[in-house]
Tab-separated table of C-alpha atoms in Angstrom:
chain	number	residue	atom	x	y	z
A	27	MET	CA	6.662	-32.714	-6.074
A	28	ARG	CA	5.828	-36.313	-6.509
A	29	LYS	CA	2.855	-35.315	-8.805
A	30	LYS	CA	5.218	-33.358	-11.265
A	31	ILE	CA	7.453	-36.575	-11.612
A	32	ARG	CA	4.822	-38.637	-12.252
A	33	THR	CA	3.824	-36.035	-14.702
A	34	THR	CA	7.096	-35.777	-16.415
A	35	LYS	CA	7.499	-39.651	-16.710
A	36	LYS	CA	4.156	-39.806	-18.470
A	37	ILE	CA	5.290	-37.214	-20.906
A	38	MET	CA	8.683	-39.416	-21.879
A	39	LEU	CA	6.445	-42.381	-22.189
A	40	ALA	CA	4.354	-40.438	-24.535
A	41	THR	CA	7.710	-39.124	-26.632
A	42	PHE	CA	8.692	-42.529	-27.071
A	43	VAL	CA	5.146	-44.608	-27.665
A	44	LEU	CA	3.390	-42.127	-29.643
A	45	PRO	CA	6.044	-41.359	-32.823
A	46	ILE	CA	5.635	-45.467	-33.300
A	47	ILE	CA	1.960	-45.101	-33.327
A	48	LEU	CA	1.751	-42.078	-35.679
A	49	CYS	CA	4.122	-43.823	-38.004
A	50	THR	CA	2.140	-47.192	-38.210
A	51	ILE	CA	-1.158	-44.863	-38.904
A	52	ILE	CA	0.593	-42.846	-41.679
A	53	ILE	CA	2.122	-46.063	-43.667
A	54	LEU	CA	-1.038	-47.854	-43.222
A	55	GLY	CA	-2.972	-44.559	-44.737
A	56	PHE	CA	-0.274	-44.636	-47.771
A	57	CYS	CA	-0.871	-48.054	-48.701
A	58	GLY	CA	-4.488	-47.170	-48.270
A	59	ASP	CA	-3.997	-44.165	-50.883
A	60	PHE	CA	-2.040	-46.806	-53.102
A	61	LEU	CA	-4.462	-48.914	-53.639
A	62	ARG	CA	-7.195	-46.721	-54.420
A	63	PHE	CA	-5.243	-44.228	-56.900
A	64	SER	CA	-3.719	-47.843	-58.812
A	65	SER	CA	-7.458	-49.060	-58.755
A	66	ALA	CA	-8.513	-45.616	-60.326
A	67	GLN	CA	-5.836	-45.476	-63.242
A	68	ALA	CA	-6.129	-48.941	-63.788
A	69	ILE	CA	-7.998	-48.751	-67.018
A	70	THR	CA	-5.687	-45.860	-68.784
A	71	ASP	CA	-2.050	-46.395	-67.124
A	72	THR	CA	0.209	-49.069	-66.775
A	73	PRO	CA	1.629	-50.376	-63.442
A	74	GLU	CA	4.858	-48.660	-63.805
A	75	LYS	CA	3.123	-45.201	-64.491
A	76	VAL	CA	0.549	-45.931	-61.503
A	77	ILE	CA	3.650	-46.142	-59.245
A	78	ILE	CA	5.807	-43.557	-60.535
A	79	LYS	CA	2.503	-41.130	-60.011
A	80	ASN	CA	1.595	-42.303	-56.499
A	81	ILE	CA	5.171	-41.734	-55.250
A	82	TYR	CA	5.163	-38.172	-56.846
A	83	ASN	CA	2.089	-37.561	-54.892
A	84	HIS	CA	3.302	-38.591	-51.430
A	85	GLU	CA	6.478	-36.604	-51.728
A	86	SER	CA	5.458	-34.579	-48.546
A	87	LEU	CA	4.035	-37.682	-46.552
A	88	THR	CA	7.915	-39.496	-47.476
A	89	LEU	CA	9.599	-36.445	-45.757
A	90	SER	CA	7.257	-37.177	-42.632
A	91	LEU	CA	7.595	-40.626	-42.455
A	92	ILE	CA	11.680	-40.036	-42.273
A	93	GLY	CA	11.491	-37.070	-39.932
A	94	ILE	CA	9.424	-39.580	-37.876
A	95	ALA	CA	11.818	-42.362	-38.044
A	96	ILE	CA	14.428	-39.776	-36.986
A	97	SER	CA	12.861	-39.045	-33.867
A	98	VAL	CA	12.035	-42.350	-32.847
A	99	TRP	CA	15.454	-43.140	-33.388
A	100	ILE	CA	16.922	-40.504	-31.391
A	101	GLY	CA	14.494	-41.367	-28.211
A	102	LEU	CA	15.207	-44.882	-28.577
A	103	ASN	CA	18.938	-44.297	-28.266
A	104	ILE	CA	18.124	-41.987	-25.195
A	105	TYR	CA	16.099	-44.372	-23.419
A	106	ASN	CA	19.263	-47.357	-24.141
A	107	ILE	CA	22.016	-45.175	-22.829
A	108	LEU	CA	20.133	-43.720	-19.404
A	109	SER	CA	18.627	-46.033	-17.344
A	110	LYS	CA	15.141	-45.093	-15.117
A	111	GLU	CA	16.878	-44.701	-12.116
A	112	GLU	CA	19.152	-42.146	-14.410
A	113	LEU	CA	16.196	-40.412	-15.683
A	114	LEU	CA	14.614	-40.072	-12.217
A	115	THR	CA	17.632	-38.828	-10.848
A	116	LEU	CA	17.992	-36.156	-13.015
A	117	LEU	CA	14.378	-35.574	-12.655
A	118	ASP	CA	14.644	-35.398	-8.912
A	119	SER	CA	17.896	-32.987	-9.258
A	120	ALA	CA	15.700	-30.559	-11.329
A	121	GLN	CA	13.294	-30.821	-9.052
A	122	LYS	CA	15.646	-30.015	-6.148
A	123	ALA	CA	17.043	-27.390	-8.176
A	124	ALA	CA	13.093	-25.767	-8.803
A	125	GLU	CA	12.971	-25.691	-5.137
A	126	VAL	CA	16.226	-23.866	-3.841
A	127	THR	CA	15.572	-21.339	-6.429
A	128	GLU	CA	12.070	-21.062	-4.909
A	129	ARG	CA	13.421	-21.063	-1.032
A	130	VAL	CA	16.435	-18.340	-2.370
A	131	TYR	CA	13.280	-16.217	-3.554
A	132	THR	CA	11.761	-16.566	-0.390
A	133	GLU	CA	15.082	-15.431	1.667
A	134	MET	CA	15.005	-12.328	-0.401
A	135	LEU	CA	11.818	-11.253	-0.043
A	136	LYS	CA	11.898	-11.157	3.712
A	137	SER	CA	15.054	-9.909	3.759
A	138	LYS	CA	13.215	-7.072	1.797
A	139	PHE	CA	10.244	-6.627	4.217
A	140	ARG	CA	12.861	-6.935	6.966
A	141	MET	CA	14.781	-3.969	6.068
A	142	SER	CA	12.088	-2.032	5.178
A	143	SER	CA	11.082	0.686	7.612
A	144	SER	CA	8.525	2.356	5.265
A	145	SER	CA	5.695	-0.265	5.961
A	146	THR	CA	4.381	-1.091	9.015
A	147	ALA	CA	3.136	-4.475	7.555
A	148	SER	CA	6.039	-5.357	5.920
A	149	GLU	CA	6.966	-7.026	9.446
A	150	TYR	CA	3.809	-9.312	9.137
A	151	PHE	CA	4.754	-10.293	5.458
A	152	ALA	CA	8.193	-11.257	6.499
A	153	ILE	CA	7.015	-12.979	9.623
A	154	HIS	CA	4.281	-15.004	7.587
A	155	LEU	CA	6.289	-16.539	4.737
A	156	ASP	CA	7.962	-18.452	7.526
A	157	GLN	CA	4.686	-20.228	7.632
A	158	ILE	CA	3.587	-21.320	4.236
A	159	ASP	CA	5.515	-22.709	1.682
A	160	PRO	CA	7.621	-21.005	-1.013
A	161	PHE	CA	5.676	-19.244	-3.926
A	162	PRO	CA	6.694	-20.079	-7.467
A	163	ALA	CA	9.564	-18.439	-8.724
A	164	GLU	CA	7.551	-15.932	-11.128
A	165	LEU	CA	5.140	-15.101	-8.287
A	166	SER	CA	8.159	-13.960	-5.798
A	167	GLU	CA	9.547	-11.780	-8.863
A	168	GLN	CA	6.071	-10.279	-9.021
A	169	ILE	CA	5.937	-9.489	-5.413
A	170	LEU	CA	9.557	-8.121	-4.984
A	171	GLU	CA	8.702	-6.021	-8.198
A	172	LEU	CA	5.850	-4.757	-6.615
A	173	GLU	CA	7.315	-4.122	-3.194
A	174	ASP	CA	10.128	-2.167	-4.850
A	175	LEU	CA	7.270	0.002	-6.347
A	176	PHE	CA	5.722	0.669	-3.365
A	177	GLN	CA	9.263	1.885	-1.717
A	178	ILE	CA	9.824	4.153	-4.190
A	179	SER	CA	5.915	5.876	-3.320
A	180	TYR	CA	6.790	5.701	0.143
A	181	ARG	CA	9.577	8.178	-0.433
A	182	LEU	CA	7.576	10.378	-1.847
A	183	TYR	CA	5.379	10.151	0.656
A	184	GLY	CA	3.939	13.497	1.313
A	185	GLU	CA	5.898	15.808	-0.940
A	186	GLY	CA	2.345	16.848	-2.667
A	187	ILE	CA	3.495	15.654	-6.192
A	188	SER	CA	1.833	13.361	-9.034
A	189	SER	CA	3.550	10.279	-8.831
A	190	ILE	CA	3.190	7.549	-11.856
A	191	ASP	CA	4.622	4.980	-9.421
A	192	ASN	CA	1.476	5.220	-7.657
A	193	PHE	CA	-0.577	4.475	-10.547
A	194	GLU	CA	1.850	1.797	-11.688
A	195	GLY	CA	1.965	0.023	-8.378
A	196	GLU	CA	-1.714	0.123	-8.003
A	197	SER	CA	-2.043	-2.152	-11.969
A	198	GLN	CA	0.505	-4.269	-10.680
A	199	ALA	CA	-1.320	-5.051	-7.352
A	200	LYS	CA	-4.468	-5.834	-9.668
A	201	GLN	CA	-1.967	-8.333	-11.700
A	202	LEU	CA	-0.745	-9.849	-8.882
A	203	LYS	CA	-4.441	-10.673	-7.526
A	204	LYS	CA	-5.198	-11.643	-10.958
A	205	ALA	CA	-2.587	-14.089	-11.181
A	206	ALA	CA	-3.109	-15.643	-7.413
A	207	LYS	CA	-6.882	-16.420	-8.471
A	208	GLU	CA	-5.405	-18.183	-11.634
A	209	TYR	CA	-2.934	-19.981	-9.582
A	210	LYS	CA	-5.413	-21.289	-6.863
A	211	LYS	CA	-7.671	-22.497	-9.544
A	212	ASP	CA	-4.693	-24.424	-11.010
A	213	GLN	CA	-3.958	-25.771	-7.905
A	214	ILE	CA	-0.823	-24.667	-7.936
A	215	LEU	CA	-0.845	-22.366	-4.863
A	216	THR	CA	-2.639	-23.945	-1.438
A	217	ARG	CA	-5.109	-22.319	0.449
A	218	SER	CA	-2.412	-20.348	2.803
A	219	GLN	CA	-0.404	-19.473	0.371
A	220	TYR	CA	-3.843	-17.724	-2.021
A	221	SER	CA	-4.415	-16.109	1.534
A	222	PHE	CA	-1.314	-14.618	2.041
A	223	LEU	CA	-0.478	-13.623	-1.695
A	224	ALA	CA	-4.124	-12.080	-2.188
A	225	GLY	CA	-3.731	-10.167	1.329
A	226	TYR	CA	-0.358	-8.865	0.495
A	227	ALA	CA	-1.744	-7.569	-3.033
A	228	CYS	CA	-5.160	-6.043	-1.321
A	229	TRP	CA	-2.862	-4.049	1.115
A	230	ARG	CA	-0.555	-2.895	-1.126
A	231	TRP	CA	-3.563	-2.173	-3.964
A	232	ALA	CA	-4.806	0.103	-0.685
A	233	ASP	CA	-1.409	1.885	0.327
A	234	PHE	CA	-1.139	2.952	-3.599
A	235	LEU	CA	-4.764	4.413	-3.567
A	236	TYR	CA	-4.546	5.991	-0.148
A	237	TYR	CA	-1.439	7.538	-1.818
A	238	GLN	CA	-3.220	8.948	-4.946
A	239	ALA	CA	-6.121	10.411	-2.936
A	240	LYS	CA	-3.466	11.833	-0.271
A	241	TYR	CA	-0.694	13.604	-2.008
A	242	ASP	CA	-1.235	12.829	-6.291
A	243	LYS	CA	-2.339	16.316	-7.622
A	244	ASN	CA	-3.786	14.462	-10.878
A	245	CYS	CA	-6.225	12.053	-8.540
A	246	LYS	CA	-9.386	13.282	-10.301
A	247	ASP	CA	-11.786	11.944	-7.638
A	248	LYS	CA	-9.771	11.874	-4.089
A	249	ILE	CA	-12.992	10.900	-1.829
A	250	GLU	CA	-13.856	8.084	-4.195
A	251	THR	CA	-9.817	6.830	-4.287
A	252	ALA	CA	-10.113	6.746	-0.574
A	253	LYS	CA	-12.924	4.800	-0.405
A	254	SER	CA	-11.447	2.394	-2.711
A	255	ALA	CA	-8.477	2.254	-1.066
A	256	ILE	CA	-10.578	1.419	2.594
A	257	LYS	CA	-12.296	-1.314	0.650
A	258	GLN	CA	-8.813	-3.413	-0.287
A	259	TYR	CA	-7.990	-2.999	3.432
A	260	LYS	CA	-11.148	-4.623	4.172
A	261	LYS	CA	-10.386	-7.128	1.842
A	262	ALA	CA	-6.971	-7.538	3.176
A	263	GLY	CA	-8.292	-8.143	6.577
A	264	TYR	CA	-10.591	-10.683	5.027
A	265	HIS	CA	-7.438	-12.898	3.533
A	266	LEU	CA	-5.325	-12.620	6.303
A	267	PHE	CA	-7.463	-12.524	9.177
A	268	SER	CA	-10.481	-13.794	8.019
A	269	ILE	CA	-12.311	-10.673	9.258
A	270	ILE	CA	-15.706	-10.384	7.094
A	271	ASN	CA	-16.704	-7.278	9.026
A	272	VAL	CA	-14.898	-5.032	10.896
A	273	LYS	CA	-16.844	-4.539	13.918
A	274	ASN	CA	-15.489	-7.958	14.331
A	275	LEU	CA	-12.244	-6.383	15.770
A	276	ASP	CA	-13.301	-6.546	18.994
A	277	GLU	CA	-13.368	-10.449	18.968
A	278	LEU	CA	-9.942	-11.020	19.397
A	279	THR	CA	-9.610	-14.161	21.059
A	280	SER	CA	-8.593	-16.133	17.697
A	281	PHE	CA	-6.197	-13.874	17.113
A	282	SER	CA	-2.318	-13.582	18.894
A	283	ARG	CA	-0.631	-11.034	20.311
A	284	LYS	CA	1.199	-10.838	17.330
A	285	GLU	CA	-1.925	-10.765	14.909
A	286	GLN	CA	-3.271	-8.337	17.045
A	287	SER	CA	-0.809	-5.870	16.425
A	288	PHE	CA	-0.538	-6.147	13.028
A	289	LEU	CA	-4.383	-5.804	13.020
A	290	ALA	CA	-4.081	-2.481	14.618
A	291	TYR	CA	-2.144	-1.187	11.793
A	292	LEU	CA	-4.326	-2.300	9.373
A	293	ALA	CA	-6.824	-0.699	11.163
A	294	ASN	CA	-5.425	2.181	11.653
A	295	ASP	CA	-4.772	2.668	7.797
A	296	ILE	CA	-8.142	2.529	7.285
A	297	GLY	CA	-9.000	4.992	10.094
A	298	SER	CA	-6.248	7.362	8.412
A	299	ALA	CA	-8.171	6.479	4.962
A	300	TYR	CA	-11.114	7.940	6.493
A	301	ILE	CA	-10.177	10.921	8.760
A	302	ASP	CA	-6.762	12.346	6.911
A	303	VAL	CA	-8.480	12.383	3.264
A	304	ILE	CA	-12.386	12.011	3.258
A	305	ARG	CA	-13.049	13.949	6.040
A	306	GLU	CA	-16.375	15.043	5.679
A	307	LEU	CA	-17.729	11.894	7.065
A	308	SER	CA	-21.181	10.355	7.203
A	309	ASP	CA	-22.846	9.354	10.571
A	310	GLU	CA	-22.381	5.860	9.439
A	311	GLU	CA	-18.602	6.793	8.474
A	312	LEU	CA	-17.557	8.422	11.316
A	313	SER	CA	-19.150	5.889	13.609
A	314	GLU	CA	-17.071	2.945	11.953
A	315	ALA	CA	-14.219	5.763	11.643
A	316	ILE	CA	-13.998	6.051	15.572
A	317	PHE	CA	-14.623	2.236	15.956
A	318	ILE	CA	-11.795	1.307	13.816
A	319	GLU	CA	-9.533	3.700	15.376
A	320	ARG	CA	-10.258	2.917	18.965
A	321	ALA	CA	-9.672	-1.032	17.894
A	322	ALA	CA	-6.102	0.203	16.693
A	323	VAL	CA	-5.571	1.751	19.943
A	324	LYS	CA	-6.822	-1.436	22.001
A	325	LEU	CA	-4.559	-3.838	19.789
A	326	SER	CA	-1.438	-1.917	20.105
A	327	SER	CA	-0.405	-2.622	23.236
A	328	ASP	CA	2.283	-4.601	22.445
A	329	LEU	CA	3.746	-2.083	19.958
A	330	PRO	CA	6.475	0.839	20.118
A	331	SER	CA	5.020	3.825	22.362
A	332	LYS	CA	5.857	6.084	19.241
A	333	VAL	CA	3.294	3.668	17.264
A	334	ARG	CA	0.664	4.212	19.404
A	335	GLU	CA	1.237	8.234	19.850
A	336	LYS	CA	0.047	8.382	16.023
A	337	PHE	CA	-3.007	5.936	16.721
A	338	LEU	CA	-3.872	7.800	19.681
A	339	ARG	CA	-3.847	11.185	17.685
A	340	ASN	CA	-6.010	9.982	14.941
A	341	LEU	CA	-8.304	8.898	17.202
A	342	GLY	CA	-8.521	12.215	18.979
A	343	SER	CA	-9.124	13.894	15.246
A	344	ALA	CA	-11.908	11.343	15.371
A	345	TYR	CA	-13.429	12.339	18.048
A	346	GLU	CA	-13.237	16.301	17.182
A	347	GLN	CA	-15.517	15.195	13.940
A	348	GLN	CA	-17.619	13.712	15.955
A	349	LYS	CA	-17.636	17.102	18.290
A	350	ASP	CA	-16.573	15.444	21.129
A	351	MET	CA	-14.089	17.368	22.087
A	352	ASP	CA	-13.150	16.469	25.447
A	353	ASN	CA	-12.641	12.903	24.492
A	354	ALA	CA	-10.207	14.491	21.469
A	355	PHE	CA	-8.299	16.546	24.286
A	356	LEU	CA	-7.917	13.431	26.204
A	357	GLN	CA	-6.082	11.520	22.961
A	358	TYR	CA	-3.721	14.083	22.511
A	359	LYS	CA	-2.693	14.580	25.992
A	360	GLU	CA	-1.892	10.649	26.130
A	361	ALA	CA	-0.678	10.961	22.711
A	362	TYR	CA	2.256	13.942	24.280
A	363	GLN	CA	2.872	12.204	27.342
A	364	ILE	CA	3.745	9.233	25.534
A	365	ASP	CA	6.231	11.477	22.719
A	366	HIS	CA	7.131	14.884	24.177
A	367	GLY	CA	9.226	15.400	20.883
A	368	ASN	CA	6.486	15.185	18.115
A	369	TRP	CA	5.140	18.325	16.576
A	370	ARG	CA	2.098	16.993	15.063
A	371	THR	CA	0.974	16.229	18.603
A	372	ALA	CA	1.988	19.588	19.674
A	373	HIS	CA	-0.220	21.108	16.576
A	374	CYS	CA	-3.247	18.940	17.342
A	375	ILE	CA	-3.317	20.384	21.052
A	376	ALA	CA	-2.762	23.993	19.801
A	377	SER	CA	-5.273	23.680	17.360
A	378	TRP	CA	-7.374	22.082	19.862
A	379	TYR	CA	-6.877	25.349	22.112
A	380	ARG	CA	-7.765	27.860	18.997
A	381	LYS	CA	-10.991	26.204	18.452
A	382	GLN	CA	-11.875	26.301	21.909
A	383	ALA	CA	-11.178	29.678	21.716
A	384	MET	CA	-13.206	30.284	18.273
A	385	ARG	CA	-16.295	28.620	20.413
A	386	TYR	CA	-16.528	32.211	22.371
A	387	PHE	CA	-17.947	33.615	18.911
A	388	TYR	CA	-19.400	31.117	17.243
A	389	PRO	CA	-20.812	28.500	19.695
A	390	LYS	CA	-22.898	26.632	17.407
A	391	LEU	CA	-20.614	25.933	14.582
A	392	SER	CA	-18.494	23.003	14.362
A	393	PRO	CA	-14.737	22.003	15.218
A	394	GLN	CA	-13.794	21.710	11.434
A	395	GLU	CA	-15.296	25.125	10.742
A	396	HIS	CA	-13.963	26.846	13.880
A	397	ALA	CA	-10.520	25.594	11.815
A	398	SER	CA	-11.545	27.740	9.559
A	399	LYS	CA	-12.642	30.733	10.824
A	400	LYS	CA	-10.170	33.303	11.299
A	401	PHE	CA	-9.811	35.833	14.024
A	402	SER	CA	-8.730	38.577	12.064
A	403	LYS	CA	-12.190	38.590	10.824
A	404	ILE	CA	-13.697	39.128	14.303
A	405	THR	CA	-15.411	42.591	15.011
A	406	ASP	CA	-14.938	45.166	17.838
A	407	ALA	CA	-18.743	44.625	18.749
A	408	GLN	CA	-18.115	40.775	18.627
A	409	ILE	CA	-14.986	41.253	21.626
A	410	LYS	CA	-17.488	43.854	23.332
A	411	SER	CA	-20.081	41.126	23.529
A	412	LEU	CA	-18.479	39.229	25.893
A	413	SER	CA	-18.642	39.407	29.401
A	414	SER	CA	-15.369	40.313	31.362
A	415	ASP	CA	-15.035	36.115	32.473
A	416	ALA	CA	-15.666	35.635	29.257
A	417	GLN	CA	-13.094	37.661	27.915
A	418	GLN	CA	-10.874	36.154	30.642
A	419	GLY	CA	-11.370	32.449	29.507
A	420	LEU	CA	-10.626	33.865	25.383
A	421	ILE	CA	-7.541	34.955	26.670
A	422	ALA	CA	-6.442	31.595	28.938
A	423	GLN	CA	-7.544	29.833	25.620
A	424	LEU	CA	-5.308	32.130	23.258
A	425	GLU	CA	-2.292	31.865	25.397
A	426	ARG	CA	-2.560	28.049	25.675
A	427	ALA	CA	-2.764	28.026	21.976
A	428	VAL	CA	0.256	30.476	21.269
A	429	TYR	CA	2.362	28.045	23.877
A	430	TRP	CA	1.521	24.790	21.928
A	431	TYR	CA	2.404	26.298	18.481
A	432	SER	CA	5.693	27.754	19.991
A	433	VAL	CA	6.120	24.250	20.781
A	434	LYS	CA	5.409	22.373	17.593
A	435	GLN	CA	7.611	25.237	15.683
A	436	VAL	CA	10.210	24.344	17.949
A	437	ASN	CA	9.616	20.585	17.415
A	438	PHE	CA	9.300	20.938	13.844
A	439	HIS	CA	12.994	21.893	12.971
A	440	GLY	CA	12.086	25.654	13.576
A	441	GLN	CA	10.000	25.878	11.007
A	442	THR	CA	7.496	28.935	10.842
A	443	GLU	CA	3.847	29.265	12.317
A	444	PRO	CA	1.427	31.761	10.744
A	445	ARG	CA	-0.839	31.114	13.606
A	446	LEU	CA	1.546	32.890	15.960
A	447	ILE	CA	0.821	36.100	14.172
A	448	GLU	CA	-2.373	35.679	14.072
A	449	LEU	CA	-2.992	34.725	18.127
A	450	ASN	CA	-0.640	37.207	19.035
A	451	GLY	CA	-2.097	39.943	17.214
A	452	PHE	CA	-5.354	39.386	18.377
A	453	LEU	CA	-4.517	39.097	21.776
A	454	TYR	CA	-2.850	42.294	21.262
A	455	ARG	CA	-6.092	43.500	20.352
A	456	LEU	CA	-7.951	42.191	23.516
A	457	THR	CA	-5.507	43.211	25.911
A	458	LYS	CA	-3.377	46.037	24.402
A	459	ASP	CA	-0.355	44.723	26.005
A	460	LYS	CA	2.488	45.678	24.109
A	461	LEU	CA	4.150	42.217	24.809
A	462	TYR	CA	1.699	40.729	22.333
A	463	CYS	CA	2.411	43.457	19.847
A	464	GLU	CA	6.252	42.643	20.159
A	465	LYS	CA	5.739	38.802	19.628
A	466	GLU	CA	3.571	39.154	16.428
A	467	ASP	CA	6.241	41.080	14.829
A	468	PHE	CA	8.765	38.850	15.732
A	469	ALA	CA	6.511	36.280	14.388
A	470	LYS	CA	6.242	38.248	11.252
A	471	LYS	CA	10.049	38.895	11.074
A	472	HIS	CA	10.613	35.008	11.245
A	473	GLU	CA	8.312	34.446	8.209
A	474	ILE	CA	9.519	36.830	6.168
A	475	PHE	CA	13.315	35.376	6.987
A	476	ALA	CA	12.036	32.131	6.503
A	477	ASN	CA	10.695	32.911	3.051
A	478	GLU	CA	13.602	34.572	1.575
A	479	ILE	CA	15.195	31.302	1.535
A	480	LEU	CA	12.550	28.765	1.204
A	481	LYS	CA	10.420	30.387	-1.238
A	482	GLU	CA	12.381	29.432	-4.451
A	483	PRO	CA	11.389	29.394	-7.624
A	484	THR	CA	9.206	25.715	-8.299
A	485	GLU	CA	11.681	24.653	-11.334
A	486	LYS	CA	14.880	24.850	-9.426
A	487	VAL	CA	13.063	23.287	-6.073
A	488	TRP	CA	12.133	19.908	-8.239
A	489	LEU	CA	15.299	20.460	-10.360
A	490	MET	CA	17.317	20.099	-7.081
A	491	ARG	CA	15.167	17.254	-5.614
A	492	GLU	CA	15.832	15.059	-9.189
A	493	VAL	CA	19.455	15.460	-8.816
A	494	SER	CA	19.528	14.485	-5.493
A	495	SER	CA	19.369	11.355	-3.873
A	496	VAL	CA	16.362	10.240	-2.026
A	497	SER	CA	17.954	10.575	1.397
A	498	GLU	CA	19.538	13.787	0.532
A	499	ARG	CA	15.893	15.235	-0.617
A	500	HIS	CA	13.969	14.486	2.613
A	501	ALA	CA	16.686	15.834	4.201
A	502	ALA	CA	17.356	19.297	2.492
A	503	THR	CA	13.802	20.130	0.761
A	504	THR	CA	11.065	22.025	2.697
A	505	LEU	CA	7.842	19.892	3.498
A	506	PRO	CA	4.911	20.934	1.316
A	507	GLU	CA	2.212	22.728	3.469
A	508	ASN	CA	-0.050	19.410	3.299
A	509	ARG	CA	2.369	17.271	5.305
A	510	SER	CA	1.702	19.317	8.381
A	511	SER	CA	-1.203	17.035	8.350
A	512	THR	CA	-2.100	15.700	11.956
A	513	THR	CA	-3.304	12.446	11.158
A	514	HIS	CA	-0.465	9.646	10.374
A	515	ARG	CA	-0.408	6.480	8.869
C-alpha cells in the first residue's frame, strides 16, 4: 500500500512539473527557429515578411503551447484547491476501496470452494485462502470463472460424452498459470500467493485432462492425456506442498494432519489416472501407482470413512494389476466393511471371485485377461479335464460371484447385471441343477424388461437431458455403461 501511495505522489508531481518543463523547451525552440529563419530570409525579405512567415510556419507549435498552458493551468488550480493532506486522504480512500474489493472476492472464492461438493480439493483451497493475502481482483475473477467451468465438467462426470467445457477449462487453467508467473515476475504476488495460485491452476488443469481422458469421446489419445494429467497433479503437489518426488509422501513429519488429508486426495487423483485410464502400466508405472495408492490410504486416517473406502478400492485394483490377488481381496474386504451399500465395492468383490473361477481354465493368464474371457466359450472338454475337487472349488467361486453381483444389482438401483445370466447359465452346465436354469431365465427377463425402457433412441435421451436441470438429469437418466468403473476419484 505504501509503495502504491509513493508511486502516485511521484506521478502527480510529474503532472505538475513536466508541462512547465516542456513549455519552456518549446518556447526556446521557437526562438531558435525564429532566429535561423530570420537570418536565412534577411537578404530577400523585409522584417515584416519574415515575422509573418515565421508565424505561419509555427501554427501547430502555437496550438501545442496553448494546450500545454491550459493543462498547466488546470493542474495548478487542482493543486491550489486540494491540500497535500486532502490528496493523501483521497489516495488512502481509493486504496482502501481496492482492498475491500479484494477481500470481497476472497470471501466469494471461499464460499464457492466450501459449497462445492464436486471436488475433494475444494475444502483445502478454501482453508488456504485464509492463510495468504487477498489476490488482485482481476485474478480472483479468473479463479471464479475457472471454478464455474470445473463445476460444469464435474456435473457431466461419467456421462461418456464429449464436453467442450473440459477443453475450455484446460485452456483457462493454462492462462491462469501463465498470469500467476507474470504477476510474480512483476512482484505483485508474494511467494505464498504464487504457490497457491500455481498449485490451484495445475490441480484444475489436471482435473480437466483427467475428464477428457476418461470420458470425452473426442479425446484423440487418452493415454497421453492421462499422463499429462498425472504430470500436472505432480506439479500441483510441488507448488502446494513442496513435493519434488511423489515417493517423498512417506516423509510426513513436515505436514500437519490437515495437510496429510489433502495429500491423500491428491495421491488418489494420481492413482486414479494410472489405474482407471492408462490401465496397461509398465512395471515402473505400476510400482508408482501402488505406492501412491498406499500413501493415499495411509494419509486418509482423518477423512470420512466413505472416502477411505474409495481409496481402498483403488488400491485393490492396483494390486490386481500386479497379480497380487490376495492383497487385492483384503482391500475390497476392508472397503466393504466400511460401506456395505456401495455397489462399486460389491462389483469389485464379484469380479474378483469371477476371475478366480476363470483361473481354473486359464491359470497362466493375468487378472485383466481373465476379466475379458467368457464362460460361454469354455468347452465341455475343458470342464471334464477338471478333477472332482477342482469342480467343487469352481462352483464355490461361481456361487460367490453370483451372490456379489446380486448385491451390486440391488445397491445399484436395481440395474440389471448381465454377468448373472452368464454365471447362472454356466453353473447349470456344471451341475444340471434346474435352480440355476431358472435363475438364468429370471435374469434374462429382467434384462429384457429393463431394455424396453432404458434403450431409447439416442436423440431422445440427449434431448431430455438438455431440457432437464442438472439435478433432474442425474436423477432421471440412465448411467452409461462406462460409469460402472470400479475405481473412483
